[in-house]
């Protein structure tokens, strides 16, 4: 599957850790940053794929599951460590679910919002990747 876990460098300190996101860690130029928060535990986010855009999802707080599908294989990745990010490359359907209370999901994206880059219908996604 066209995904990768990215280890985010951290500095550990008895006063609290610092995670460092620099251009050497991210395999793309960041053009957009957004975050999900106050997501009810029963809610589902995502429900789309990107044709060109890459995204790195980082769980700043709490945990959530990312259900991924490349048209052939389905895989669930649980994100629950703020020094581990999930890089989702092109043509991967994603759904986010099972948010714990207080979860925050930071998303670093390789492009600005472009509606034409989204595939929002799962059947259309399956047609696109075949």
CSV table of C-alpha atoms in Angstrom, one decimal:
chain,number,residue,atom,x,y,z
A,1,UNK,CA,0.0,0.0,0.0
A,2,UNK,CA,1.2,3.5,-0.8
A,3,UNK,CA,1.6,4.6,2.9
A,4,UNK,CA,4.5,5.0,5.2
A,5,UNK,CA,5.0,5.6,9.0
A,6,UNK,CA,7.3,8.7,9.4
A,7,UNK,CA,9.3,8.9,12.6
A,8,UNK,CA,9.3,12.5,13.8
A,9,UNK,CA,12.5,13.4,15.6
A,10,UNK,CA,11.9,14.2,19.3
A,11,UNK,CA,14.0,15.7,22.1
A,12,UNK,CA,13.1,13.9,25.4
A,13,UNK,CA,13.3,16.0,28.6
A,14,UNK,CA,12.0,15.4,32.1
A,15,UNK,CA,10.1,18.7,31.6
A,16,UNK,CA,8.3,17.3,28.6
A,17,UNK,CA,9.2,16.2,25.1
A,18,UNK,CA,9.5,18.3,21.9
A,19,UNK,CA,8.7,16.8,18.5
A,20,UNK,CA,10.4,18.5,15.5
A,21,UNK,CA,8.8,18.7,12.1
A,22,UNK,CA,11.4,20.0,9.6
A,23,UNK,CA,11.6,19.8,5.8
A,24,UNK,CA,14.2,17.0,6.1
A,25,UNK,CA,11.5,14.8,7.8
A,26,UNK,CA,8.6,15.5,5.4
A,27,UNK,CA,9.0,14.2,1.9
A,28,UNK,CA,7.1,17.1,0.3
A,29,UNK,CA,6.8,20.9,0.6
A,30,UNK,CA,4.0,21.8,3.0
A,31,UNK,CA,1.4,24.0,1.4
A,32,UNK,CA,-1.5,23.5,3.8
A,33,UNK,CA,-1.9,22.7,7.5
A,34,UNK,CA,-5.1,21.9,9.2
A,35,UNK,CA,-6.2,19.9,12.2
A,36,UNK,CA,-9.3,17.9,13.4
A,37,UNK,CA,-10.4,18.2,17.0
A,38,UNK,CA,-13.6,17.8,19.1
A,39,UNK,CA,-14.5,14.8,16.8
A,40,UNK,CA,-17.1,12.7,18.5
A,41,UNK,CA,-16.1,9.1,19.1
A,42,UNK,CA,-18.9,7.9,16.8
A,43,UNK,CA,-18.0,10.2,13.9
A,44,UNK,CA,-16.2,9.3,10.7
A,45,UNK,CA,-13.9,11.8,8.9
A,46,UNK,CA,-12.1,11.5,5.6
A,47,UNK,CA,-14.1,9.4,3.2
A,48,UNK,CA,-12.1,10.4,0.2
A,49,UNK,CA,-8.9,9.9,-1.8
A,50,UNK,CA,-6.5,12.3,-3.5
A,51,UNK,CA,-5.2,12.0,-7.0
A,52,UNK,CA,-2.1,14.1,-6.5
A,53,UNK,CA,-1.9,15.4,-3.0
A,54,UNK,CA,0.1,13.8,-0.2
A,55,UNK,CA,-0.8,14.1,3.4
A,56,UNK,CA,1.0,13.4,6.7
A,57,UNK,CA,-1.4,12.7,9.6
A,58,UNK,CA,0.1,13.2,13.1
A,59,UNK,CA,-1.9,12.4,16.3
A,60,UNK,CA,-1.0,15.4,18.5
A,61,UNK,CA,-3.3,14.1,21.3
A,62,UNK,CA,-5.3,11.0,21.9
A,63,UNK,CA,-5.8,8.2,19.3
A,64,UNK,CA,-7.8,7.4,16.2
A,65,UNK,CA,-7.9,4.7,13.5
A,66,UNK,CA,-7.2,5.4,9.8
A,67,UNK,CA,-8.9,2.9,7.6
A,68,UNK,CA,-7.0,2.7,4.2
A,69,UNK,CA,-8.0,1.1,0.9
A,70,UNK,CA,-6.0,1.1,-2.3
A,71,UNK,CA,-8.7,-0.7,-4.3
A,72,UNK,CA,-7.2,-4.1,-3.6
A,73,UNK,CA,-6.3,-4.2,0.1
A,74,UNK,CA,-7.9,-2.7,3.2
A,75,UNK,CA,-5.7,-1.8,6.2
A,76,UNK,CA,-6.3,-0.1,9.5
A,77,UNK,CA,-3.5,2.0,11.2
A,78,UNK,CA,-4.0,3.2,14.7
A,79,UNK,CA,-2.3,6.5,15.4
A,80,UNK,CA,-1.6,7.2,19.0
A,81,UNK,CA,1.9,8.6,19.3
A,82,UNK,CA,2.7,12.2,18.5
A,83,UNK,CA,6.2,11.2,17.2
A,84,UNK,CA,4.8,8.9,14.5
A,85,UNK,CA,3.0,10.3,11.5
A,86,UNK,CA,1.2,8.4,8.7
A,87,UNK,CA,2.2,9.5,5.2
A,88,UNK,CA,-0.7,8.8,2.8
A,89,UNK,CA,0.4,9.0,-0.8
A,90,UNK,CA,-1.8,9.3,-3.9
A,91,UNK,CA,-4.8,7.1,-4.7
A,92,UNK,CA,-5.5,5.8,-1.2
A,93,UNK,CA,-9.0,6.0,0.1
A,94,UNK,CA,-9.0,7.0,3.8
A,95,UNK,CA,-11.5,7.1,6.6
A,96,UNK,CA,-10.8,8.2,10.1
A,97,UNK,CA,-12.7,6.7,13.0
A,98,UNK,CA,-12.7,5.7,16.7
A,99,UNK,CA,-11.5,9.0,18.0
A,100,UNK,CA,-10.6,9.0,21.7
A,101,UNK,CA,-11.8,11.9,23.8
A,102,UNK,CA,-9.5,14.9,23.3
A,103,UNK,CA,-8.0,13.6,20.1
A,104,UNK,CA,-6.2,16.1,17.8
A,105,UNK,CA,-5.2,15.1,14.3
A,106,UNK,CA,-2.7,17.4,12.6
A,107,UNK,CA,-2.6,17.2,8.8
A,108,UNK,CA,0.3,18.5,6.7
A,109,UNK,CA,-0.6,18.6,3.0
A,110,UNK,CA,1.5,18.9,-0.1
A,111,UNK,CA,-1.0,21.3,-1.8
A,112,UNK,CA,-3.7,23.9,-1.2
A,113,UNK,CA,-7.3,22.8,-1.2
A,114,UNK,CA,-8.3,21.8,-4.8
A,115,UNK,CA,-11.7,20.1,-5.1
A,116,UNK,CA,-10.7,18.6,-8.4
A,117,UNK,CA,-8.0,16.6,-6.6
A,118,UNK,CA,-10.6,14.8,-4.4
A,119,UNK,CA,-12.4,11.6,-5.2
A,120,UNK,CA,-15.3,11.6,-2.8
A,121,UNK,CA,-17.3,8.6,-4.1
A,122,UNK,CA,-15.9,5.1,-3.3
A,123,UNK,CA,-17.2,3.5,-6.5
A,124,UNK,CA,-15.6,6.3,-8.5
A,125,UNK,CA,-12.4,5.8,-6.6
A,126,UNK,CA,-12.4,2.1,-7.5
A,127,UNK,CA,-13.0,2.9,-11.2
A,128,UNK,CA,-10.1,5.5,-11.0
A,129,UNK,CA,-7.5,3.1,-9.6
A,130,UNK,CA,-8.3,0.3,-12.0
